[in-house]
Amino acid sequence: MSSSDSPTSLIISKSTIFPDLPSAIADLPLSVSDLPMLSCHYIQKGLFFPLPPSPIIPLLKSSLSQTLSRFPPLAGRLTTYPTGHVHITCNDAGADFIHASAPSLSIRDVLDPTDVPDCVKEFFAFDRTVSYSGHHNAILAVQVTELSDAVFIGCSVNHAVIDGTSFWNFFNTFAELCRASSSSLSPNENYNYTKMTITRQPDFSRNSVLISPAVLRVPAGGPKVTFNVDEPVRERIFSFSREAIQKLKAQTNNKKWSENGDVLLSAVEILGKQSNDPSQNKDNGARVTSIIENWSKNSNANSKMTAEISSFQSLCALLWRSVTRARNLPSSKTTTFRMAVNCRHRLEPKLDAFYFGNAIQSIPTYATAGELLSHDTRWVRGVVEDWERDPRVFPLGNFDGAMMTVGSSPRFPMYDNDFGWGRPMAIRSGRANKFDGKISAFPGREGGGSVDLEVVLAPDAMGGLETDSEFMHYVSNSTTYIHISKPYSEMTKTTVRHQLHHTSISRPNELNQYKMIYQSESAKMTCTTYLYLINHG
């Protein structure tokens, strides 16, 4: 990542937010999936939003207080018992709330550079803070940074307390309560929000096979991260459109890709993922499964169904091959590809879809550089089976120069966070847990199966990846930023066409798509200048 000696943001205020209701939850023991995360940094993820038409800090503080009542562990602290067992004490000690300002920064200053700029680290609290420090630090910190034309809401959460699934459930609930309690972006005192039922209730039960009497012995002063935080790395966001990923998937499965036929295939694949995703509505799951089964019967009546490599698996196979090639490793060198996998629905008995805590395992797969590069992406079929057979926890890092670790997920509902003044415009993360070979997968803003990969590599390897023709063939072109100087009610196709003309883009066939994007924004969006990201790949 690029460096900068002078800070670009200024802390205006820092306060402690307490739950609006006292906790009734007993101490929660850390599980065998939580404990290994004590040596990891706090999770740091956040979202850019358009500037709201009025001040939001009081509203966000009030909404966070309500959210903490639904997530008591996030207002607690870690406690180690005399026996050595570590627990979350839900003592209502509170979460940190930071209000910051960066008036010299625009969103383009953050999103335009090829590499993620160093200023992003200033949008988060607990920079490179190890989770074991949750014994005395807050478990959660929310920082709101106001840029000249956008606002960034960043959350830093103790990784021994929460994984990606739980993190985004909290973030979604925070946004949901804020949106519900806003009336012209001010709290509505006529409604009792303590009785409001949130969409996704977290499950704090601790009666699964993940709870163990074993004690994790830690060195004096607590564990440290297992990688060199000072190692020079570059960080880039690579975007992949739905069309590009479907072409890659077809090539991986050795099928011919057609644009028209892909529409139905993509819909079926999305429905299939939703039917297997425990976060989806249970009633809808049966309906979705029925749709897929009927489609499969009709379209494959005379053909034998075979297991298919998924879109994301195809993308991971491409990434593994391309990074290995960029590292210029000897053909005999063993490479390792690790993926963090949600095991909530893989355990017996299954965990609740919104089980709160870590419920992930690292699935490692190995291959020599020569084996990996002598096959194409179809070779990943056996890799997928290996991931499912051998789940293990993992230390973070690239210990032999040939490792990759993929975290996060394009299925996480990151762009579902509407606090009341519009959908997010972009996702960014802090410096937490980043090393040569760390990859984070995010959904693309346009949805529909698009994916953004946050790639962290040594400078030489990143340079090799940027010139890798196979990899870059599937990467979408640069992002264009369009400033719309009218509220949506005044937008027309002529307005959009004019904006496209003056940004040297000529894609009139997609004007309806842009119109649909505008319509999805909050009806309250009336700011005079609004930023839209249109990926043209």
JSON list of C-alpha atoms in Angstrom, two decimals, residues 218-327:
[
{"chain": "A", "resi": 218, "resn": "VAL", "atom": "CA", "xyz": [-0.89, -17.89, 25.63]},
{"chain": "A", "resi": 219, "resn": "PRO", "atom": "CA", "xyz": [2.51, -16.32, 26.25]},
{"chain": "A", "resi": 220, "resn": "ALA", "atom": "CA", "xyz": [2.99, -13.56, 28.79]},
{"chain": "A", "resi": 221, "resn": "GLY", "atom": "CA", "xyz": [1.61, -10.34, 27.38]},
{"chain": "A", "resi": 222, "resn": "GLY", "atom": "CA", "xyz": [-0.69, -12.19, 25.03]},
{"chain": "A", "resi": 223, "resn": "PRO", "atom": "CA", "xyz": [-0.26, -13.68, 21.54]},
{"chain": "A", "resi": 224, "resn": "LYS", "atom": "CA", "xyz": [1.11, -11.76, 18.58]},
{"chain": "A", "resi": 225, "resn": "VAL", "atom": "CA", "xyz": [0.19, -11.86, 14.91]},
{"chain": "A", "resi": 226, "resn": "THR", "atom": "CA", "xyz": [1.99, -14.61, 13.02]},
{"chain": "A", "resi": 227, "resn": "PHE", "atom": "CA", "xyz": [3.16, -12.48, 10.07]},
{"chain": "A", "resi": 228, "resn": "ASN", "atom": "CA", "xyz": [5.46, -9.48, 9.54]},
{"chain": "A", "resi": 229, "resn": "VAL", "atom": "CA", "xyz": [3.28, -6.35, 9.61]},
{"chain": "A", "resi": 230, "resn": "ASP", "atom": "CA", "xyz": [6.18, -4.27, 8.22]},
{"chain": "A", "resi": 231, "resn": "GLU", "atom": "CA", "xyz": [6.66, -6.39, 5.11]},
{"chain": "A", "resi": 232, "resn": "PRO", "atom": "CA", "xyz": [6.26, -4.18, 2.00]},
{"chain": "A", "resi": 233, "resn": "VAL", "atom": "CA", "xyz": [3.10, -5.01, 0.07]},
{"chain": "A", "resi": 234, "resn": "ARG", "atom": "CA", "xyz": [0.83, -3.49, -2.54]},
{"chain": "A", "resi": 235, "resn": "GLU", "atom": "CA", "xyz": [-2.95, -3.60, -2.37]},
{"chain": "A", "resi": 236, "resn": "ARG", "atom": "CA", "xyz": [-5.34, -3.40, -5.32]},
{"chain": "A", "resi": 237, "resn": "ILE", "atom": "CA", "xyz": [-9.01, -3.96, -6.02]},
{"chain": "A", "resi": 238, "resn": "PHE", "atom": "CA", "xyz": [-9.69, -6.06, -9.13]},
{"chain": "A", "resi": 239, "resn": "SER", "atom": "CA", "xyz": [-13.29, -6.07, -10.38]},
{"chain": "A", "resi": 240, "resn": "PHE", "atom": "CA", "xyz": [-14.92, -8.92, -12.28]},
{"chain": "A", "resi": 241, "resn": "SER", "atom": "CA", "xyz": [-18.23, -8.44, -14.04]},
{"chain": "A", "resi": 242, "resn": "ARG", "atom": "CA", "xyz": [-20.91, -11.13, -14.06]},
{"chain": "A", "resi": 243, "resn": "GLU", "atom": "CA", "xyz": [-20.34, -11.69, -17.78]},
{"chain": "A", "resi": 244, "resn": "ALA", "atom": "CA", "xyz": [-16.59, -12.16, -17.33]},
{"chain": "A", "resi": 245, "resn": "ILE", "atom": "CA", "xyz": [-17.07, -14.61, -14.47]},
{"chain": "A", "resi": 246, "resn": "GLN", "atom": "CA", "xyz": [-19.64, -16.61, -16.42]},
{"chain": "A", "resi": 247, "resn": "LYS", "atom": "CA", "xyz": [-17.23, -16.87, -19.36]},
{"chain": "A", "resi": 248, "resn": "LEU", "atom": "CA", "xyz": [-14.52, -18.04, -16.98]},
{"chain": "A", "resi": 249, "resn": "LYS", "atom": "CA", "xyz": [-16.87, -20.56, -15.40]},
{"chain": "A", "resi": 250, "resn": "ALA", "atom": "CA", "xyz": [-17.85, -21.90, -18.82]},
{"chain": "A", "resi": 251, "resn": "GLN", "atom": "CA", "xyz": [-14.20, -22.25, -19.78]},
{"chain": "A", "resi": 252, "resn": "THR", "atom": "CA", "xyz": [-13.42, -23.98, -16.47]},
{"chain": "A", "resi": 253, "resn": "ASN", "atom": "CA", "xyz": [-16.31, -26.41, -17.01]},
{"chain": "A", "resi": 254, "resn": "ASN", "atom": "CA", "xyz": [-15.38, -26.77, -20.69]},
{"chain": "A", "resi": 255, "resn": "LYS", "atom": "CA", "xyz": [-18.70, -25.38, -21.92]},
{"chain": "A", "resi": 256, "resn": "LYS", "atom": "CA", "xyz": [-19.55, -22.92, -24.64]},
{"chain": "A", "resi": 257, "resn": "TRP", "atom": "CA", "xyz": [-20.71, -19.60, -23.25]},
{"chain": "A", "resi": 258, "resn": "SER", "atom": "CA", "xyz": [-23.55, -17.72, -24.88]},
{"chain": "A", "resi": 259, "resn": "GLU", "atom": "CA", "xyz": [-24.82, -14.35, -23.71]},
{"chain": "A", "resi": 260, "resn": "ASN", "atom": "CA", "xyz": [-28.52, -15.12, -24.16]},
{"chain": "A", "resi": 261, "resn": "GLY", "atom": "CA", "xyz": [-28.45, -18.54, -22.57]},
{"chain": "A", "resi": 262, "resn": "ASP", "atom": "CA", "xyz": [-26.35, -17.18, -19.71]},
{"chain": "A", "resi": 263, "resn": "VAL", "atom": "CA", "xyz": [-29.25, -15.10, -18.38]},
{"chain": "A", "resi": 264, "resn": "LEU", "atom": "CA", "xyz": [-31.24, -18.17, -17.34]},
{"chain": "A", "resi": 265, "resn": "LEU", "atom": "CA", "xyz": [-28.18, -20.09, -16.22]},
{"chain": "A", "resi": 266, "resn": "SER", "atom": "CA", "xyz": [-27.05, -17.21, -13.99]},
{"chain": "A", "resi": 267, "resn": "ALA", "atom": "CA", "xyz": [-30.51, -16.88, -12.49]},
{"chain": "A", "resi": 268, "resn": "VAL", "atom": "CA", "xyz": [-30.58, -20.59, -11.68]},
{"chain": "A", "resi": 269, "resn": "GLU", "atom": "CA", "xyz": [-27.10, -20.43, -10.17]},
{"chain": "A", "resi": 270, "resn": "ILE", "atom": "CA", "xyz": [-28.04, -17.45, -7.98]},
{"chain": "A", "resi": 271, "resn": "LEU", "atom": "CA", "xyz": [-31.20, -19.19, -6.85]},
{"chain": "A", "resi": 272, "resn": "GLY", "atom": "CA", "xyz": [-29.21, -22.32, -6.15]},
{"chain": "A", "resi": 273, "resn": "LYS", "atom": "CA", "xyz": [-26.78, -20.42, -3.93]},
{"chain": "A", "resi": 274, "resn": "GLN", "atom": "CA", "xyz": [-29.68, -18.83, -2.10]},
{"chain": "A", "resi": 275, "resn": "SER", "atom": "CA", "xyz": [-31.36, -22.17, -1.51]},
{"chain": "A", "resi": 276, "resn": "ASN", "atom": "CA", "xyz": [-28.15, -23.47, 0.10]},
{"chain": "A", "resi": 277, "resn": "ASP", "atom": "CA", "xyz": [-27.51, -20.24, 2.02]},
{"chain": "A", "resi": 278, "resn": "PRO", "atom": "CA", "xyz": [-28.86, -20.53, 5.57]},
{"chain": "A", "resi": 279, "resn": "SER", "atom": "CA", "xyz": [-29.26, -16.76, 5.76]},
{"chain": "A", "resi": 280, "resn": "GLN", "atom": "CA", "xyz": [-32.07, -16.88, 3.20]},
{"chain": "A", "resi": 281, "resn": "ASN", "atom": "CA", "xyz": [-35.70, -17.09, 4.28]},
{"chain": "A", "resi": 282, "resn": "LYS", "atom": "CA", "xyz": [-36.56, -20.69, 5.08]},
{"chain": "A", "resi": 283, "resn": "ASP", "atom": "CA", "xyz": [-39.92, -20.54, 3.30]},
{"chain": "A", "resi": 284, "resn": "ASN", "atom": "CA", "xyz": [-38.35, -19.11, 0.20]},
{"chain": "A", "resi": 285, "resn": "GLY", "atom": "CA", "xyz": [-35.75, -21.88, 0.29]},
{"chain": "A", "resi": 286, "resn": "ALA", "atom": "CA", "xyz": [-38.32, -24.58, -0.53]},
{"chain": "A", "resi": 287, "resn": "ARG", "atom": "CA", "xyz": [-39.75, -22.47, -3.34]},
{"chain": "A", "resi": 288, "resn": "VAL", "atom": "CA", "xyz": [-36.31, -21.78, -4.78]},
{"chain": "A", "resi": 289, "resn": "THR", "atom": "CA", "xyz": [-35.36, -25.44, -4.62]},
{"chain": "A", "resi": 290, "resn": "SER", "atom": "CA", "xyz": [-38.54, -26.36, -6.49]},
{"chain": "A", "resi": 291, "resn": "ILE", "atom": "CA", "xyz": [-37.77, -23.81, -9.22]},
{"chain": "A", "resi": 292, "resn": "ILE", "atom": "CA", "xyz": [-34.27, -25.20, -9.69]},
{"chain": "A", "resi": 293, "resn": "GLU", "atom": "CA", "xyz": [-35.45, -28.81, -9.75]},
{"chain": "A", "resi": 294, "resn": "ASN", "atom": "CA", "xyz": [-38.11, -28.04, -12.36]},
{"chain": "A", "resi": 295, "resn": "TRP", "atom": "CA", "xyz": [-35.64, -26.14, -14.51]},
{"chain": "A", "resi": 296, "resn": "SER", "atom": "CA", "xyz": [-33.12, -28.95, -14.22]},
{"chain": "A", "resi": 297, "resn": "LYS", "atom": "CA", "xyz": [-35.68, -31.58, -15.24]},
{"chain": "A", "resi": 298, "resn": "ASN", "atom": "CA", "xyz": [-36.84, -29.60, -18.25]},
{"chain": "A", "resi": 299, "resn": "SER", "atom": "CA", "xyz": [-33.43, -28.60, -19.51]},
{"chain": "A", "resi": 300, "resn": "ASN", "atom": "CA", "xyz": [-31.65, -31.89, -18.83]},
{"chain": "A", "resi": 301, "resn": "ALA", "atom": "CA", "xyz": [-34.33, -34.46, -19.60]},
{"chain": "A", "resi": 302, "resn": "ASN", "atom": "CA", "xyz": [-32.08, -36.22, -22.10]},
{"chain": "A", "resi": 303, "resn": "SER", "atom": "CA", "xyz": [-28.69, -35.52, -20.55]},
{"chain": "A", "resi": 304, "resn": "LYS", "atom": "CA", "xyz": [-26.84, -36.69, -17.48]},
{"chain": "A", "resi": 305, "resn": "MET", "atom": "CA", "xyz": [-26.36, -34.08, -14.78]},
{"chain": "A", "resi": 306, "resn": "THR", "atom": "CA", "xyz": [-22.75, -33.66, -13.67]},
{"chain": "A", "resi": 307, "resn": "ALA", "atom": "CA", "xyz": [-21.23, -31.72, -10.79]},
{"chain": "A", "resi": 308, "resn": "GLU", "atom": "CA", "xyz": [-20.24, -28.25, -11.87]},
{"chain": "A", "resi": 309, "resn": "ILE", "atom": "CA", "xyz": [-17.48, -25.96, -10.68]},
{"chain": "A", "resi": 310, "resn": "SER", "atom": "CA", "xyz": [-19.06, -22.77, -9.38]},
{"chain": "A", "resi": 311, "resn": "SER", "atom": "CA", "xyz": [-18.36, -19.24, -10.52]},
{"chain": "A", "resi": 312, "resn": "PHE", "atom": "CA", "xyz": [-16.39, -18.34, -7.40]},
{"chain": "A", "resi": 313, "resn": "GLN", "atom": "CA", "xyz": [-14.41, -21.57, -7.48]},
{"chain": "A", "resi": 314, "resn": "SER", "atom": "CA", "xyz": [-13.47, -20.81, -11.08]},
{"chain": "A", "resi": 315, "resn": "LEU", "atom": "CA", "xyz": [-12.35, -17.33, -10.07]},
{"chain": "A", "resi": 316, "resn": "CYS", "atom": "CA", "xyz": [-10.26, -18.72, -7.19]},
{"chain": "A", "resi": 317, "resn": "ALA", "atom": "CA", "xyz": [-8.61, -21.22, -9.52]},
{"chain": "A", "resi": 318, "resn": "LEU", "atom": "CA", "xyz": [-7.69, -18.41, -11.91]},
{"chain": "A", "resi": 319, "resn": "LEU", "atom": "CA", "xyz": [-6.30, -16.33, -9.07]},
{"chain": "A", "resi": 320, "resn": "TRP", "atom": "CA", "xyz": [-4.23, -19.19, -7.66]},
{"chain": "A", "resi": 321, "resn": "ARG", "atom": "CA", "xyz": [-2.67, -19.97, -11.02]},
{"chain": "A", "resi": 322, "resn": "SER", "atom": "CA", "xyz": [-2.03, -16.33, -11.87]},
{"chain": "A", "resi": 323, "resn": "VAL", "atom": "CA", "xyz": [-0.43, -15.38, -8.55]},
{"chain": "A", "resi": 324, "resn": "THR", "atom": "CA", "xyz": [1.73, -18.50, -8.65]},
{"chain": "A", "resi": 325, "resn": "ARG", "atom": "CA", "xyz": [2.86, -17.51, -12.14]},
{"chain": "A", "resi": 326, "resn": "ALA", "atom": "CA", "xyz": [3.49, -13.91, -11.00]},
{"chain": "A", "resi": 327, "resn": "ARG", "atom": "CA", "xyz": [5.66, -15.12, -8.12]}
]
